[in-house]
mmCIF file of C-alpha atoms in Angstrom:
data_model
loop_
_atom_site.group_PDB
_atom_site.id
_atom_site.type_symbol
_atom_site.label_atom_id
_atom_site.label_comp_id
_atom_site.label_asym_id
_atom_site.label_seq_id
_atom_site.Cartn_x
_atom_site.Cartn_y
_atom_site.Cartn_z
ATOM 1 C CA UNK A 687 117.254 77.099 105.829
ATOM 2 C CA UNK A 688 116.217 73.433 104.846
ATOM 3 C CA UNK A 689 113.284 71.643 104.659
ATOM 4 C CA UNK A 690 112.903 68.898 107.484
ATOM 5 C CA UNK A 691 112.318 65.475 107.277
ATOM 6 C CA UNK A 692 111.842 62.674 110.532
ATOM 7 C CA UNK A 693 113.008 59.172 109.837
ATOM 8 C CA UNK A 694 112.758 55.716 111.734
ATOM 9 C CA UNK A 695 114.219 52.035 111.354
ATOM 10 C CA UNK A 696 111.890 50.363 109.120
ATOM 11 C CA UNK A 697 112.123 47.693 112.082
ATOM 12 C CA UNK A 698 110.308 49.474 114.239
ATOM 13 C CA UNK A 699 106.489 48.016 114.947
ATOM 14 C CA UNK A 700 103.883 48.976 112.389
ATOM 15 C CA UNK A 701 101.576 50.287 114.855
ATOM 16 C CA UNK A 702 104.774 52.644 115.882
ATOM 17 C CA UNK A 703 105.190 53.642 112.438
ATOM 18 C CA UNK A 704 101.970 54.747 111.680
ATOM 19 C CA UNK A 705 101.155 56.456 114.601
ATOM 20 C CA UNK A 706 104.689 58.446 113.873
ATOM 21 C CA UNK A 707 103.889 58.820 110.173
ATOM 22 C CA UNK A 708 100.513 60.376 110.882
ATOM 23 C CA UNK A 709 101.768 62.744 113.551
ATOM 24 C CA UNK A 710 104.508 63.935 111.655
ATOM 25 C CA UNK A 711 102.347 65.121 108.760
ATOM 26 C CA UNK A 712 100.146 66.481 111.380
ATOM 27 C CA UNK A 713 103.373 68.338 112.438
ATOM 28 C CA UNK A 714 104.428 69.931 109.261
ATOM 29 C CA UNK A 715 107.531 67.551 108.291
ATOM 30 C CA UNK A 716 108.009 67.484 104.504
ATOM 31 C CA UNK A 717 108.758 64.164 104.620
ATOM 32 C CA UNK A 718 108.530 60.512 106.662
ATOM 33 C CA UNK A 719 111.737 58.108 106.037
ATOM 34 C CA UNK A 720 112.228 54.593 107.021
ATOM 35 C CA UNK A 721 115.490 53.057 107.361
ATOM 36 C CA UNK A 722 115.516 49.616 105.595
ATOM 37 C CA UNK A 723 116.949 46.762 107.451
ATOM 38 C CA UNK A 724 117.605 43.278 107.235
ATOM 39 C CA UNK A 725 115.335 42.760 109.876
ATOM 40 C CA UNK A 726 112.676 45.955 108.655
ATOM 41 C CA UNK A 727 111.164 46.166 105.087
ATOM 42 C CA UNK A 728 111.402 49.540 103.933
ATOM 43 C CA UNK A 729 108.616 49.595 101.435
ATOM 44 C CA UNK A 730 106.202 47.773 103.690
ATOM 45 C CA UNK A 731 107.033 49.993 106.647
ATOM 46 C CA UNK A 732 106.492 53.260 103.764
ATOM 47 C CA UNK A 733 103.238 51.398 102.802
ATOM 48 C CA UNK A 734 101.952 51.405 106.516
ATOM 49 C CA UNK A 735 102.844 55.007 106.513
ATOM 50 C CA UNK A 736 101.030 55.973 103.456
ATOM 51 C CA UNK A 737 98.025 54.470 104.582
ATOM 52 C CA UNK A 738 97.691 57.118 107.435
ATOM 53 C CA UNK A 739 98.729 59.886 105.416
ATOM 54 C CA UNK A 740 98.237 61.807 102.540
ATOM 55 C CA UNK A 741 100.314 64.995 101.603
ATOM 56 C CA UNK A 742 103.697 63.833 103.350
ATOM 57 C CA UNK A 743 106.451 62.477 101.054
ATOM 58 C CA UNK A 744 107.666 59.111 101.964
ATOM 59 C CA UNK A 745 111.837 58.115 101.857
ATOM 60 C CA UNK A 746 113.514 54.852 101.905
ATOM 61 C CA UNK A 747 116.587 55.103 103.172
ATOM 62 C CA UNK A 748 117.665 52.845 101.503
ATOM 63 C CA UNK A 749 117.317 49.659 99.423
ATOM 64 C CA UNK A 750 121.032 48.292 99.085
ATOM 65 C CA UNK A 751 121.087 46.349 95.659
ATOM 66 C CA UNK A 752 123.237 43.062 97.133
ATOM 67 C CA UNK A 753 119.514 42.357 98.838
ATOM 68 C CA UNK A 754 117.435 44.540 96.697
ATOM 69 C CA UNK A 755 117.187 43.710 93.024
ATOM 70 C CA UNK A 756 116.049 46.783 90.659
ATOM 71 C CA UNK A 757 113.255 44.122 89.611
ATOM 72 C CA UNK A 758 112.325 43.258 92.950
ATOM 73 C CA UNK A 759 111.712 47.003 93.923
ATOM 74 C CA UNK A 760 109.701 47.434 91.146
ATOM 75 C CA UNK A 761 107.655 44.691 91.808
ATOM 76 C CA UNK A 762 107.170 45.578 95.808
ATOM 77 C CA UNK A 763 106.417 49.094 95.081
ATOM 78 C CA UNK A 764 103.261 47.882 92.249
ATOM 79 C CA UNK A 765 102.041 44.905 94.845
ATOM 80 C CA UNK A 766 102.365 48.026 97.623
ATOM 81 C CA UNK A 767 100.985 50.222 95.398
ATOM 82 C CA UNK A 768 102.880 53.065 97.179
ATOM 83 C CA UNK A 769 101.806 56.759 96.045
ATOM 84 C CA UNK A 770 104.554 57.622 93.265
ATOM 85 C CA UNK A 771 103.922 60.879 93.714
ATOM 86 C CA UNK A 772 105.045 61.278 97.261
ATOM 87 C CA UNK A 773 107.707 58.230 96.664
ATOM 88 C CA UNK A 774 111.571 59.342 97.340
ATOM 89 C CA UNK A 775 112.804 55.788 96.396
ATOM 90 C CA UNK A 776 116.694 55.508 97.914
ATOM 91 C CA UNK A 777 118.891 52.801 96.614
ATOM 92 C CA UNK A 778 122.514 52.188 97.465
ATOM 93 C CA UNK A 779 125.302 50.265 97.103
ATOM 94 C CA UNK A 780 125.323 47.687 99.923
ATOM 95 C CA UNK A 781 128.249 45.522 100.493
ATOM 96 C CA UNK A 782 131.025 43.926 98.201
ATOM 97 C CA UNK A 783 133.173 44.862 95.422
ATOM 98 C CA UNK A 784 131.547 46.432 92.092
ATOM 99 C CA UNK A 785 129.670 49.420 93.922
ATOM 100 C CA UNK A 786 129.631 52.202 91.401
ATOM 101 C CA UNK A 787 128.601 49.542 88.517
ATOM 102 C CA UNK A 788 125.663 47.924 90.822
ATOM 103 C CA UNK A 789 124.147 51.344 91.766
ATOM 104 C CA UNK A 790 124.441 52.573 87.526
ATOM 105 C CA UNK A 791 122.682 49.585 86.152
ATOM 106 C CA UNK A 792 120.380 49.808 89.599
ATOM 107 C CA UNK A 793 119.555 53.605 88.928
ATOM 108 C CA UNK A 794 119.055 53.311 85.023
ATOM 109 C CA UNK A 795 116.946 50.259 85.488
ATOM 110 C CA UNK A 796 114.588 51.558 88.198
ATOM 111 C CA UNK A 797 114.616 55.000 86.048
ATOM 112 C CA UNK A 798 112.674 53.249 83.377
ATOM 113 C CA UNK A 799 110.716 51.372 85.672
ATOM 114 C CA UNK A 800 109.313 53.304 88.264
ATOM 115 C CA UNK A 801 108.397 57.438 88.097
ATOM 116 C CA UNK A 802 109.144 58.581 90.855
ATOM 117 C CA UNK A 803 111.814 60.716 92.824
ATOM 118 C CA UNK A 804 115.269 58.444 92.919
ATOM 119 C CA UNK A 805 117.752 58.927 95.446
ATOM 120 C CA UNK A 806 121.358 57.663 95.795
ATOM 121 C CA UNK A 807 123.029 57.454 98.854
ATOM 122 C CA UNK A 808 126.708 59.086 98.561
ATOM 123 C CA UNK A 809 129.017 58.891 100.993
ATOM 124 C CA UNK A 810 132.536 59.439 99.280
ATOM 125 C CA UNK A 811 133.594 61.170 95.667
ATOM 126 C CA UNK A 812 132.774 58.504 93.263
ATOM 127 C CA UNK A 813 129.219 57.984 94.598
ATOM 128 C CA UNK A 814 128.747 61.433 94.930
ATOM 129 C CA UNK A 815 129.697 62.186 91.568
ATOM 130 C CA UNK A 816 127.654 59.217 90.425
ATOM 131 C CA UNK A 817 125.097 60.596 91.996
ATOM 132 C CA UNK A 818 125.271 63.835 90.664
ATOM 133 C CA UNK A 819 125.538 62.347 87.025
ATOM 134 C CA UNK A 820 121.782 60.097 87.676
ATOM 135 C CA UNK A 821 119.897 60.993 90.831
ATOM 136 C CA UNK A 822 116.785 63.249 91.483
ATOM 137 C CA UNK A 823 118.457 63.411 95.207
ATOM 138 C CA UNK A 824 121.125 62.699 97.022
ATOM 139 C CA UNK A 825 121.276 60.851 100.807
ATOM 140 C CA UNK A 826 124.154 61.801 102.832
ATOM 141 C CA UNK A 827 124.187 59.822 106.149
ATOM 142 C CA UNK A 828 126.793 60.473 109.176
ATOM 143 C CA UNK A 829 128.582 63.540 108.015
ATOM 144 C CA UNK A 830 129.314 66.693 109.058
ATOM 145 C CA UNK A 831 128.103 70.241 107.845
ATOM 146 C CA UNK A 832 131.566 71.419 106.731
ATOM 147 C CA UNK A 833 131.795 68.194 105.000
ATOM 148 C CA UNK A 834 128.585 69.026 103.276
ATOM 149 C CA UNK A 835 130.176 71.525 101.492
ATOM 150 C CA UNK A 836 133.062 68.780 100.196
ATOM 151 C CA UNK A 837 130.372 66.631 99.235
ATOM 152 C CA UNK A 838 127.882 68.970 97.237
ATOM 153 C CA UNK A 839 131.285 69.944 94.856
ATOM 154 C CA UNK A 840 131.807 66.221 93.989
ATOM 155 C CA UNK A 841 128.110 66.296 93.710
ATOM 156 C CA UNK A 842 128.185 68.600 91.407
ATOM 157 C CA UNK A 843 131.286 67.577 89.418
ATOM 158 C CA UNK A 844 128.999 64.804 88.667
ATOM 159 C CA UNK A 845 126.227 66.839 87.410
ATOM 160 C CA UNK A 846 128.389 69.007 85.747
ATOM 161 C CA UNK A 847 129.859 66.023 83.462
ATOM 162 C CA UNK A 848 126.540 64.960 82.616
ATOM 163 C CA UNK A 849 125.014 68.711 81.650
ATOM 164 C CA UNK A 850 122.589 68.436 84.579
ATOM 165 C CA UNK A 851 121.320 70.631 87.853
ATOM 166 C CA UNK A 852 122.594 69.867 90.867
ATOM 167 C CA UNK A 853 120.462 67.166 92.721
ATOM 168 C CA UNK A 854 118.893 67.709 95.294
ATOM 169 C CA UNK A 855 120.557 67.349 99.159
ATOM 170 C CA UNK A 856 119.385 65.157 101.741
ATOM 171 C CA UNK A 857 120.584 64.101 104.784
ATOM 172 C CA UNK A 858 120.072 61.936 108.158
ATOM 173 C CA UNK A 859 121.411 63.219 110.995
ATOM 174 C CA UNK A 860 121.100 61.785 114.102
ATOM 175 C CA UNK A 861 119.427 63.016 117.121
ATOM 176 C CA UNK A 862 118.882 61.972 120.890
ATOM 177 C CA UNK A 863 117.183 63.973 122.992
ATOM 178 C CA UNK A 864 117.509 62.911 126.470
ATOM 179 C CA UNK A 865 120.101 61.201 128.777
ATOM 180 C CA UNK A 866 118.276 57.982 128.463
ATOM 181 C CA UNK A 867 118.960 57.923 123.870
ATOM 182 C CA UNK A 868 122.246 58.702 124.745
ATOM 183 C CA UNK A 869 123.802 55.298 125.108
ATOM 184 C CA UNK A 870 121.350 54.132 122.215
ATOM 185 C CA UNK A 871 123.199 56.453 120.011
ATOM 186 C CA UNK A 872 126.729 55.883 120.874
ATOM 187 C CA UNK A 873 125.975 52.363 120.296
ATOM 188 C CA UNK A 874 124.846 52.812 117.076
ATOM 189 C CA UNK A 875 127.929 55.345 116.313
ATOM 190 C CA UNK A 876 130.442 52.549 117.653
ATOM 191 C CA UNK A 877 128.356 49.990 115.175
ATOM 192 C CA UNK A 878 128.958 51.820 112.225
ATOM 193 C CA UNK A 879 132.691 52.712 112.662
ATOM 194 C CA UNK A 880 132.847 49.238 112.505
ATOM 195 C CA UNK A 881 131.362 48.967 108.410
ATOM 196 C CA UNK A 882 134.432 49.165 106.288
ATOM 197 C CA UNK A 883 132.980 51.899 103.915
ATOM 198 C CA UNK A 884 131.924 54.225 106.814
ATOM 199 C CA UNK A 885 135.476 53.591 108.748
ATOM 200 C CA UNK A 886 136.413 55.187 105.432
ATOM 201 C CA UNK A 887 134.526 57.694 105.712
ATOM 202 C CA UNK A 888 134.657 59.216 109.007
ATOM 203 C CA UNK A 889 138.362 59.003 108.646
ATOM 204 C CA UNK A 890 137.822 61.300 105.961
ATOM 205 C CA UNK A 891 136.194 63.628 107.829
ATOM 206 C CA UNK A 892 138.607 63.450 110.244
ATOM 207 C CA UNK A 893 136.139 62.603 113.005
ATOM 208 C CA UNK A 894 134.617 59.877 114.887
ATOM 209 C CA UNK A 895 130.714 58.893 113.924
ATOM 210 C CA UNK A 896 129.790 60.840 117.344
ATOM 211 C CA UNK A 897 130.935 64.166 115.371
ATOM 212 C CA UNK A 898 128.424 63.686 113.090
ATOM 213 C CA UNK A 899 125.404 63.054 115.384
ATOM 214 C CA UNK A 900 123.254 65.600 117.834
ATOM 215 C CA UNK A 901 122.911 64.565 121.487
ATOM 216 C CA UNK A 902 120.564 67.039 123.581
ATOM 217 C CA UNK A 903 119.263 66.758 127.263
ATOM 218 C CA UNK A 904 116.446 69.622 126.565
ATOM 219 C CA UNK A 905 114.308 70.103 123.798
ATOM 220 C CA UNK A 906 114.936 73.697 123.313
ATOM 221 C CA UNK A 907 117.907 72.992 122.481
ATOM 222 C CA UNK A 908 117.702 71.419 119.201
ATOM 223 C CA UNK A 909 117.017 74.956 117.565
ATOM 224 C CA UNK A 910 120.548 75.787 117.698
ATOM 225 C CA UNK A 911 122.078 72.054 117.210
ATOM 226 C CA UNK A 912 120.508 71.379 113.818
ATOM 227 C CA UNK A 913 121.155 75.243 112.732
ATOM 228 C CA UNK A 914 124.758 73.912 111.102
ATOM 229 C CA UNK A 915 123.417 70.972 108.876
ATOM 230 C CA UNK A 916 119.886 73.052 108.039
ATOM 231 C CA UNK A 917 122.001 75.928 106.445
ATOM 232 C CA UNK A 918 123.721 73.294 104.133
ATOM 233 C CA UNK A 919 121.339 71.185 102.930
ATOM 234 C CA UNK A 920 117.936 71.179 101.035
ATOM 235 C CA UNK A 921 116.257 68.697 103.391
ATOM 236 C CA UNK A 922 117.717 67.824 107.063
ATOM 237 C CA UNK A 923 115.978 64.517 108.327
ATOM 238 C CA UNK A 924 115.972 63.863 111.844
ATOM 239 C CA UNK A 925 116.892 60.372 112.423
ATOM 240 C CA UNK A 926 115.290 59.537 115.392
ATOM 241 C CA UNK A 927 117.214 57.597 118.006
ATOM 242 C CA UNK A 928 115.626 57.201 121.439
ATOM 243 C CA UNK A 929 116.171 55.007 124.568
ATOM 244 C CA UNK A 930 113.714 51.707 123.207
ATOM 245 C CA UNK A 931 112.034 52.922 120.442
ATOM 246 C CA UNK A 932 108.269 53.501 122.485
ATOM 247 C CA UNK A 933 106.010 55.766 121.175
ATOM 248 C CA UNK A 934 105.740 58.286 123.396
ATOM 249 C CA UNK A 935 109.641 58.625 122.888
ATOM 250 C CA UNK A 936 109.194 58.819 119.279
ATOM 251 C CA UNK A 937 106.648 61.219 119.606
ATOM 252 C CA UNK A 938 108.279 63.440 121.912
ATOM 253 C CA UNK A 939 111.219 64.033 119.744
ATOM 254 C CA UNK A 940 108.678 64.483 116.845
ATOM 255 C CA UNK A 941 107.313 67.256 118.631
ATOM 256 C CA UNK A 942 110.458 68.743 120.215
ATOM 257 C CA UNK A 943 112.137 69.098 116.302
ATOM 258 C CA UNK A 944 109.013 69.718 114.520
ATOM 259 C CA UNK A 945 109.359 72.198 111.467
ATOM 260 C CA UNK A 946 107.041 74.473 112.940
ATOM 261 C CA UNK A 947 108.289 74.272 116.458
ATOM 262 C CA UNK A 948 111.736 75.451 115.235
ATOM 263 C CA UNK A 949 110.719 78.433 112.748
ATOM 264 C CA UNK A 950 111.303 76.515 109.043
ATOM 265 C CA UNK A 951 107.296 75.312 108.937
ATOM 266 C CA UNK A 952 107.024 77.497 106.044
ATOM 267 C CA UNK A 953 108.490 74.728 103.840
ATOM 268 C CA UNK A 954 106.939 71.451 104.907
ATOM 269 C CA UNK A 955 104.376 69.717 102.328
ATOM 270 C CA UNK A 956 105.665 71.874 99.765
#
């Protein structure tokens, strides 16, 4: 069984993200991710968090390098002065030809610069190898759990290659508890079938971006819905996804999918 993580769009208000980050240490979560966003700094939003927190590990999830230079990220986490210790620092791709070479130079120059945990988000083979070859940890994002199991054997084709262990697995999945985060998710499913890359990837899978999402009208029901991804993975992160992004909304999913609440609180903070 994995370890459990809860993540938010680095958009979200400050004063949300703090009162989320706090609660989900509070909660037993291993670790607090932000998604960043044009319109949401990452690191700030991680920054906020860390000031409210102190045993929690804090994701990025993550810093594409067409808007995030590897000297820029250095620079943001010093002036931040995040806690390097509890820093999983995600970088990707973003958009545009030259992928696999951006995210290389990107992962070998923030290697040297920064000691903390890196993490490469991998969605097909090449980035999964590549991610095998570099990363501390791996971000998988929309995906199924039987295509979990594709994905760790490129991972570790990649790892293999470059005489290392496997790295370890993360992944967001999606969840929306309630009838009211319903159409908030589907929205954001439609959104990203729309991004070349993911297009790619789902028809991969051989599914559409709902297939790779939880949708719940009671809480006790999450137990058995995450059950397929936390037998996969080393670390399942609950990507929040309610009706407006309140609070109490946030809060109540927090509680409904907390580690402790679902029998894995053994694991968090460890």
């Amino acid at each position: 069984m994995s370890a459990r993580g809860f993540g938010l769009a680095a958009a979200v208000s400050h004063e949300v993200i703090r009162a989320a980050a706090a609660a989900c240490e509070a909660l037993g979560y291993r670790t607090f991710w932000v998604n960043d966003t044009p319109d949401g700094d990452g690191l700030a939003a991680l920054a906020t968090a860390a000031s409210v927190t102190q045993r929690i590990a804090l994701g990025v999830g993550v810093l594409p390098l067409t808007r995030w230079t590897p000297e820029r990220i250095a620079q943001r986490v010093q002036e931040l002065e995040l806690p390097l210790d509890r820093l999983r620092l995600g970088i990707g791709s973003g958009a545009g030809p030259g992928a696999l070479a951006r995210v290389r130079a990107g992962a070998l120059a923030l290697r040297a610069a920064i000691p903390c945990e890196l993490v490469i988000a991998a969605l097909g083979p090449r980035m999964c190898r590549l991610a095998g070859e570099l990363a501390d940890a791996v971000l998988f994002n929309w995906l199924t759990p039987a295509h979990v199991e594709q994905s760790t054997h490129w991972l570790a084709e990649g790892a293999t290659v470059a005489g290392r262990a496997l790295p370890r697995r993360y992944a967001y999945v999606r969840v929306a508890l309630g009838r009211d985060a319903l159409s908030r998710l589907e929205e954001e499913a439609e959104r990203y079938e729309r991004f070349p890359g993911y297009r790619e990837h789902f028809a991969r899978m051989g599914v559409r971006a709902l297939a790779t999402a939880i949708a719940v009208e009671y809480a006790e029901e999450l137990t058995t819905a995450l059950q397929p991804w936390e037998t996969q993975l080393d670390e399942t992160v609950v990507r929040a996804i309610t009706a407006h992004d309140y609070l109490d909304e946030i809060l109540t999913l927090a509680e409904a999918a907390a580690p402790a609440q679902l029998g894995s609180g053994g694991q968090a903070g460890s």
